């Protein structure tokens, strides 16, 4: 008995010793190739063990393998699908002795898993398993099928994955999960499988957990996942055999945290709106071909969505349909996955977009449209009431683009393309055209008189930065506008070019009937809550082909319901003639009475017609905006008149126009003026000092003013709502004073001298010759016109020379644009002589001239002619200068022709001397 006991203990000793020394006696590294070959038979991939294989029986039987590689498929980016630093597997020895393989723990450390979607659409994780271990090429028939020994029962209790890296790649797009820890526990007691784990994605922590009931298929399951402040939970039943599952899910997402975590920068308004969680609930179903979410509901702040979605795994097509949106809205999105990304279509319609946008109006539109639209809420309510949208969408790595965009509103249509990057800086690029932009601009507070046609907008905007910095090019009606800077920021650069500024002005106000020429403008736009300023402002305007440069600054301030414009500008020479163009020729029929008391025939007043209009001046339109202008110009030119060194200060306040100051140099003198224009009390005062008379006076025919200095004073008041009313109600004085003048073209002093010494009719012929040439010098010329209700009366008109004096009287009828004036020229040496009378009548700018010879003719007949006929017959000799004999011809001799031609003329002069005097005086004038 004693020997039996010793024998048993000895046997146990040798067994224990064998168990302890067996791992040292068996080197499994010698079987690496066999192990790799056998594994390759089962999974169809090459398995390589680069490290050691160690067998351990104490304290827990198991095996440890290091440096294991599982080969990848051909054409994959990585040569290995899995690289494992360490694999440890432990079994329960007692259960093993009973024929049950119970793996108490499987531990994988430092695994690197490379998952990849290949160009052919298959994943590298798809294996062709051969669980029988026979070569795939070998055909197994019933006759050849080996007799299988029943496989031992295998049970795995725990699987742990530590410090793993999982990378998924499709084309050039990669997703990496780092520091992944996974724990799987299987409880045979309650037939449950529990999974939990954690890791990092984009340096952000995530966790997941799940539970599967090990029962007959389909098996109940629960899963939960949390990351980036969001969570997903689902429960249902799964059938492993059919690889399908059904159940319900609940998703809670914090968009702001998600976008921030994956480096998608959204505008502050969107981030503010998306700070709250989005909750989605619905049913789902999963199969190898289709994943669908049916009848889900989504709560987005106060906005509730309903719809369904599905993913076709065979065609890689994703569809999303949203229905019953606020405002009777519908959205449908279909996306197709390709090697270049995602492509698809977007459709949207709503009968009341304002209701759909209501959750955003408090933040998004108000922020985006601030400083552009006066009332963003009204803007959306009115213009975007009904909308239809269609587009093609492309999603590529870091870029989303929208092509063939068509947004149709009741009055306006937008077409084009939009693209945006959603990693890093969120830059939106667009190429759009807008038709019928007038209603859109009207809601923005800009009412145009004419349509600019199709508006094309091309550029980019950084949506992730405050102020929305942008670079835009806008084209409309041949205009090119450039914009660089923040759309909602405090300033941006603006450039503008237009070949016809007249057309451009016609869009904003009444279109002028003259050509302003081309316009170029460069400025910086500064914006605040109630003010927009252009400073510095630099540009040029064509003005009939001669560019006029200008610079300065302009600002627009909103003071309640009223706008205030302040402008401070410097310009080159402004050519008013080129600006206004040539006036159209008109004929105004008037009737006038001449010296004879008979009505004259109807005739053209002037090339320009009456300049007044009965059309009311829009004083009411001026009340909406107050304007303050300071202008310094090198000159203001109209035809041959230039106001040099022009300084203008003007103000429009509450519908009244105030000319605070107008000054400059004109006609060689200095001009200062001021005034105001309003319906009840308009005034104008002007003073021209020391002007050069030769530049101021009008020169006609052979008569020219070549020297002199002059002063002009105007002081007028009036009232009225049209230019005709202002002319009809004009009151005031106009004074003109000239000194040291020289008039070239006639010699008034010589005429006066001849008339004063007239003692023979033959001397009258010399007067005509002196009127046609010579110079007239005068020391002083004064004229005063007093206006009352539009009628100007000459209260003073005098000019003195050495031998003559000129005086006059008459009226200027401004409403009819008509002049009626009589000028009298007297001889200082012969005060007994009646004056020569010259009458001017007709249009103010082009009157007719007539000479009244009646008094002078009668005086000559009564006095001069009577004395000449006394004492014989001297008249014959005195008339020789006027009754000239006819020159002889070749057929006659002087002796034959002279008596026959002279005698009738002499007889006529003797019989009717008054006719001779009349003919002589007519020849003078």
PDB file of N, CA, C and O in Angstrom, residues 486-523:
ATOM      1  N   UNK A 486     -15.668  92.664 -46.254  1.00  0.00           N
ATOM      2  CA  UNK A 486     -16.718  91.981 -45.520  1.00  0.00           C
ATOM      3  C   UNK A 486     -18.102  92.460 -45.909  1.00  0.00           C
ATOM      4  O   UNK A 486     -18.402  93.652 -45.878  1.00  0.00           O
ATOM      5  N   UNK A 487     -18.964  91.505 -46.286  1.00  0.00           N
ATOM      6  CA  UNK A 487     -20.337  91.858 -46.646  1.00  0.00           C
ATOM      7  C   UNK A 487     -21.082  92.418 -45.438  1.00  0.00           C
ATOM      8  O   UNK A 487     -21.892  93.325 -45.558  1.00  0.00           O
ATOM      9  N   UNK A 488     -20.847  91.832 -44.287  1.00  0.00           N
ATOM     10  CA  UNK A 488     -21.492  92.320 -43.074  1.00  0.00           C
ATOM     11  C   UNK A 488     -20.491  92.969 -42.135  1.00  0.00           C
ATOM     12  O   UNK A 488     -20.830  93.255 -40.988  1.00  0.00           O
ATOM     13  N   UNK A 489     -19.265  93.180 -42.610  1.00  0.00           N
ATOM     14  CA  UNK A 489     -18.239  93.802 -41.776  1.00  0.00           C
ATOM     15  C   UNK A 489     -18.338  95.313 -41.811  1.00  0.00           C
ATOM     16  O   UNK A 489     -19.297  95.910 -42.291  1.00  0.00           O
ATOM     17  N   UNK A 490     -17.292  95.948 -41.313  1.00  0.00           N
ATOM     18  CA  UNK A 490     -17.317  97.409 -41.184  1.00  0.00           C
ATOM     19  C   UNK A 490     -16.858  98.123 -42.444  1.00  0.00           C
ATOM     20  O   UNK A 490     -17.133  99.310 -42.614  1.00  0.00           O
ATOM     21  N   UNK A 491     -16.160  97.425 -43.375  1.00  0.00           N
ATOM     22  CA  UNK A 491     -15.727  98.109 -44.580  1.00  0.00           C
ATOM     23  C   UNK A 491     -15.394  97.097 -45.674  1.00  0.00           C
ATOM     24  O   UNK A 491     -15.111  95.932 -45.406  1.00  0.00           O
ATOM     25  N   UNK A 492     -15.439  97.585 -46.920  1.00  0.00           N
ATOM     26  CA  UNK A 492     -15.012  96.780 -48.062  1.00  0.00           C
ATOM     27  C   UNK A 492     -14.623  97.718 -49.196  1.00  0.00           C
ATOM     28  O   UNK A 492     -15.026  98.890 -49.225  1.00  0.00           O
ATOM     29  N   UNK A 493     -13.811  97.208 -50.121  1.00  0.00           N
ATOM     30  CA  UNK A 493     -13.363  97.987 -51.265  1.00  0.00           C
ATOM     31  C   UNK A 493     -14.371  97.823 -52.405  1.00  0.00           C
ATOM     32  O   UNK A 493     -14.872  96.727 -52.652  1.00  0.00           O
ATOM     33  N   UNK A 494     -14.642  98.929 -53.113  1.00  0.00           N
ATOM     34  CA  UNK A 494     -15.636  98.911 -54.181  1.00  0.00           C
ATOM     35  C   UNK A 494     -15.072  99.588 -55.415  1.00  0.00           C
ATOM     36  O   UNK A 494     -14.483 100.663 -55.337  1.00  0.00           O
ATOM     37  N   UNK A 495     -15.245  98.947 -56.573  1.00  0.00           N
ATOM     38  CA  UNK A 495     -14.894  99.550 -57.858  1.00  0.00           C
ATOM     39  C   UNK A 495     -16.116  99.472 -58.770  1.00  0.00           C
ATOM     40  O   UNK A 495     -16.912  98.537 -58.683  1.00  0.00           O
ATOM     41  N   UNK A 496     -16.246 100.466 -59.650  1.00  0.00           N
ATOM     42  CA  UNK A 496     -17.390 100.524 -60.557  1.00  0.00           C
ATOM     43  C   UNK A 496     -16.943 101.108 -61.885  1.00  0.00           C
ATOM     44  O   UNK A 496     -16.242 102.121 -61.925  1.00  0.00           O
ATOM     45  N   UNK A 497     -17.358 100.454 -62.967  1.00  0.00           N
ATOM     46  CA  UNK A 497     -17.111 100.964 -64.313  1.00  0.00           C
ATOM     47  C   UNK A 497     -18.395 100.828 -65.121  1.00  0.00           C
ATOM     48  O   UNK A 497     -19.060  99.794 -65.063  1.00  0.00           O
ATOM     49  N   UNK A 498     -18.738 101.883 -65.856  1.00  0.00           N
ATOM     50  CA  UNK A 498     -19.924 101.834 -66.708  1.00  0.00           C
ATOM     51  C   UNK A 498     -19.655 102.702 -67.931  1.00  0.00           C
ATOM     52  O   UNK A 498     -19.200 103.842 -67.797  1.00  0.00           O
ATOM     53  N   UNK A 499     -19.934 102.212 -69.141  1.00  0.00           N
ATOM     54  CA  UNK A 499     -19.643 103.005 -70.340  1.00  0.00           C
ATOM     55  C   UNK A 499     -20.595 104.170 -70.548  1.00  0.00           C
ATOM     56  O   UNK A 499     -20.311 105.072 -71.323  1.00  0.00           O
ATOM     57  N   UNK A 500     -21.732 104.164 -69.865  1.00  0.00           N
ATOM     58  CA  UNK A 500     -22.722 105.226 -70.048  1.00  0.00           C
ATOM     59  C   UNK A 500     -23.339 105.573 -68.706  1.00  0.00           C
ATOM     60  O   UNK A 500     -24.281 104.924 -68.249  1.00  0.00           O
ATOM     61  N   UNK A 501     -22.798 106.593 -68.068  1.00  0.00           N
ATOM     62  CA  UNK A 501     -23.292 106.983 -66.748  1.00  0.00           C
ATOM     63  C   UNK A 501     -24.717 107.507 -66.813  1.00  0.00           C
ATOM     64  O   UNK A 501     -25.432 107.487 -65.813  1.00  0.00           O
ATOM     65  N   UNK A 502     -25.150 107.961 -67.976  1.00  0.00           N
ATOM     66  CA  UNK A 502     -26.529 108.428 -68.122  1.00  0.00           C
ATOM     67  C   UNK A 502     -27.506 107.290 -67.872  1.00  0.00           C
ATOM     68  O   UNK A 502     -28.494 107.436 -67.150  1.00  0.00           O
ATOM     69  N   UNK A 503     -27.228 106.135 -68.490  1.00  0.00           N
ATOM     70  CA  UNK A 503     -28.092 104.970 -68.266  1.00  0.00           C
ATOM     71  C   UNK A 503     -28.055 104.533 -66.816  1.00  0.00           C
ATOM     72  O   UNK A 503     -29.073 104.131 -66.246  1.00  0.00           O
ATOM     73  N   UNK A 504     -26.864 104.586 -66.215  1.00  0.00           N
ATOM     74  CA  UNK A 504     -26.744 104.182 -64.818  1.00  0.00           C
ATOM     75  C   UNK A 504     -27.540 105.120 -63.920  1.00  0.00           C
ATOM     76  O   UNK A 504     -28.249 104.668 -63.007  1.00  0.00           O
ATOM     77  N   UNK A 505     -27.449 106.419 -64.171  1.00  0.00           N
ATOM     78  CA  UNK A 505     -28.208 107.380 -63.379  1.00  0.00           C
ATOM     79  C   UNK A 505     -29.702 107.192 -63.583  1.00  0.00           C
ATOM     80  O   UNK A 505     -30.504 107.367 -62.662  1.00  0.00           O
ATOM     81  N   UNK A 506     -30.089 106.815 -64.800  1.00  0.00           N
ATOM     82  CA  UNK A 506     -31.496 106.602 -65.093  1.00  0.00           C
ATOM     83  C   UNK A 506     -32.123 105.475 -64.304  1.00  0.00           C
ATOM     84  O   UNK A 506     -33.350 105.420 -64.156  1.00  0.00           O
ATOM     85  N   UNK A 507     -31.308 104.565 -63.791  1.00  0.00           N
ATOM     86  CA  UNK A 507     -31.851 103.487 -62.957  1.00  0.00           C
ATOM     87  C   UNK A 507     -32.278 104.009 -61.591  1.00  0.00           C
ATOM     88  O   UNK A 507     -33.224 103.489 -60.993  1.00  0.00           O
ATOM     89  N   UNK A 508     -31.595 105.039 -61.093  1.00  0.00           N
ATOM     90  CA  UNK A 508     -31.840 105.517 -59.741  1.00  0.00           C
ATOM     91  C   UNK A 508     -32.708 106.780 -59.706  1.00  0.00           C
ATOM     92  O   UNK A 508     -33.303 107.073 -58.678  1.00  0.00           O
ATOM     93  N   UNK A 509     -32.741 107.528 -60.810  1.00  0.00           N
ATOM     94  CA  UNK A 509     -33.510 108.770 -60.847  1.00  0.00           C
ATOM     95  C   UNK A 509     -34.000 108.982 -62.270  1.00  0.00           C
ATOM     96  O   UNK A 509     -33.881 108.109 -63.115  1.00  0.00           O
ATOM     97  N   UNK A 510     -34.545 110.176 -62.514  1.00  0.00           N
ATOM     98  CA  UNK A 510     -35.016 110.489 -63.864  1.00  0.00           C
ATOM     99  C   UNK A 510     -33.833 110.486 -64.824  1.00  0.00           C
ATOM    100  O   UNK A 510     -32.809 111.126 -64.581  1.00  0.00           O
ATOM    101  N   UNK A 511     -33.973 109.772 -65.925  1.00  0.00           N
ATOM    102  CA  UNK A 511     -32.865 109.631 -66.871  1.00  0.00           C
ATOM    103  C   UNK A 511     -32.661 110.922 -67.643  1.00  0.00           C
ATOM    104  O   UNK A 511     -33.579 111.401 -68.310  1.00  0.00           O
ATOM    105  N   UNK A 512     -31.466 111.519 -67.583  1.00  0.00           N
ATOM    106  CA  UNK A 512     -31.224 112.758 -68.332  1.00  0.00           C
ATOM    107  C   UNK A 512     -31.253 112.497 -69.837  1.00  0.00           C
ATOM    108  O   UNK A 512     -31.034 111.370 -70.285  1.00  0.00           O
ATOM    109  N   UNK A 513     -31.518 113.555 -70.630  1.00  0.00           N
ATOM    110  CA  UNK A 513     -31.500 113.419 -72.081  1.00  0.00           C
ATOM    111  C   UNK A 513     -30.165 113.887 -72.653  1.00  0.00           C
ATOM    112  O   UNK A 513     -30.086 114.328 -73.789  1.00  0.00           O
ATOM    113  N   UNK A 514     -29.117 113.802 -71.848  1.00  0.00           N
ATOM    114  CA  UNK A 514     -27.777 114.144 -72.297  1.00  0.00           C
ATOM    115  C   UNK A 514     -26.819 113.034 -71.892  1.00  0.00           C
ATOM    116  O   UNK A 514     -27.125 112.193 -71.054  1.00  0.00           O
ATOM    117  N   UNK A 515     -25.649 113.046 -72.505  1.00  0.00           N
ATOM    118  CA  UNK A 515     -24.689 111.968 -72.330  1.00  0.00           C
ATOM    119  C   UNK A 515     -23.644 112.342 -71.290  1.00  0.00           C
ATOM    120  O   UNK A 515     -22.880 113.283 -71.480  1.00  0.00           O
ATOM    121  N   UNK A 516     -23.628 111.594 -70.193  1.00  0.00           N
ATOM    122  CA  UNK A 516     -22.621 111.822 -69.152  1.00  0.00           C
ATOM    123  C   UNK A 516     -21.296 111.145 -69.476  1.00  0.00           C
ATOM    124  O   UNK A 516     -20.295 111.402 -68.823  1.00  0.00           O
ATOM    125  N   UNK A 517     -21.302 110.245 -70.451  1.00  0.00           N
ATOM    126  CA  UNK A 517     -20.074 109.531 -70.781  1.00  0.00           C
ATOM    127  C   UNK A 517     -19.826 108.368 -69.842  1.00  0.00           C
ATOM    128  O   UNK A 517     -20.691 107.928 -69.089  1.00  0.00           O
ATOM    129  N   UNK A 518     -18.617 107.861 -69.878  1.00  0.00           N
ATOM    130  CA  UNK A 518     -18.266 106.700 -69.066  1.00  0.00           C
ATOM    131  C   UNK A 518     -17.974 107.119 -67.622  1.00  0.00           C
ATOM    132  O   UNK A 518     -17.635 108.260 -67.345  1.00  0.00           O
ATOM    133  N   UNK A 519     -18.107 106.144 -66.714  1.00  0.00           N
ATOM    134  CA  UNK A 519     -17.888 106.390 -65.285  1.00  0.00           C
ATOM    135  C   UNK A 519     -16.950 105.336 -64.730  1.00  0.00           C
ATOM    136  O   UNK A 519     -17.134 104.137 -64.984  1.00  0.00           O
ATOM    137  N   UNK A 520     -15.961 105.782 -63.983  1.00  0.00           N
ATOM    138  CA  UNK A 520     -15.062 104.891 -63.255  1.00  0.00           C
ATOM    139  C   UNK A 520     -14.996 105.355 -61.815  1.00  0.00           C
ATOM    140  O   UNK A 520     -14.899 106.555 -61.546  1.00  0.00           O
ATOM    141  N   UNK A 521     -15.029 104.389 -60.901  1.00  0.00           N
ATOM    142  CA  UNK A 521     -15.111 104.741 -59.485  1.00  0.00           C
ATOM    143  C   UNK A 521     -14.340 103.717 -58.660  1.00  0.00           C
ATOM    144  O   UNK A 521     -14.461 102.509 -58.883  1.00  0.00           O
ATOM    145  N   UNK A 522     -13.534 104.209 -57.721  1.00  0.00           N
ATOM    146  CA  UNK A 522     -12.834 103.365 -56.748  1.00  0.00           C
ATOM    147  C   UNK A 522     -13.009 103.997 -55.374  1.00  0.00           C
ATOM    148  O   UNK A 522     -12.801 105.199 -55.213  1.00  0.00           O
ATOM    149  N   UNK A 523     -13.390 103.176 -54.400  1.00  0.00           N
ATOM    150  CA  UNK A 523     -13.613 103.729 -53.064  1.00  0.00           C
ATOM    151  C   UNK A 523     -13.563 102.616 -52.030  1.00  0.00           C
ATOM    152  O   UNK A 523     -13.595 101.427 -52.365  1.00  0.00           O
TER     153      UNK A 523
END
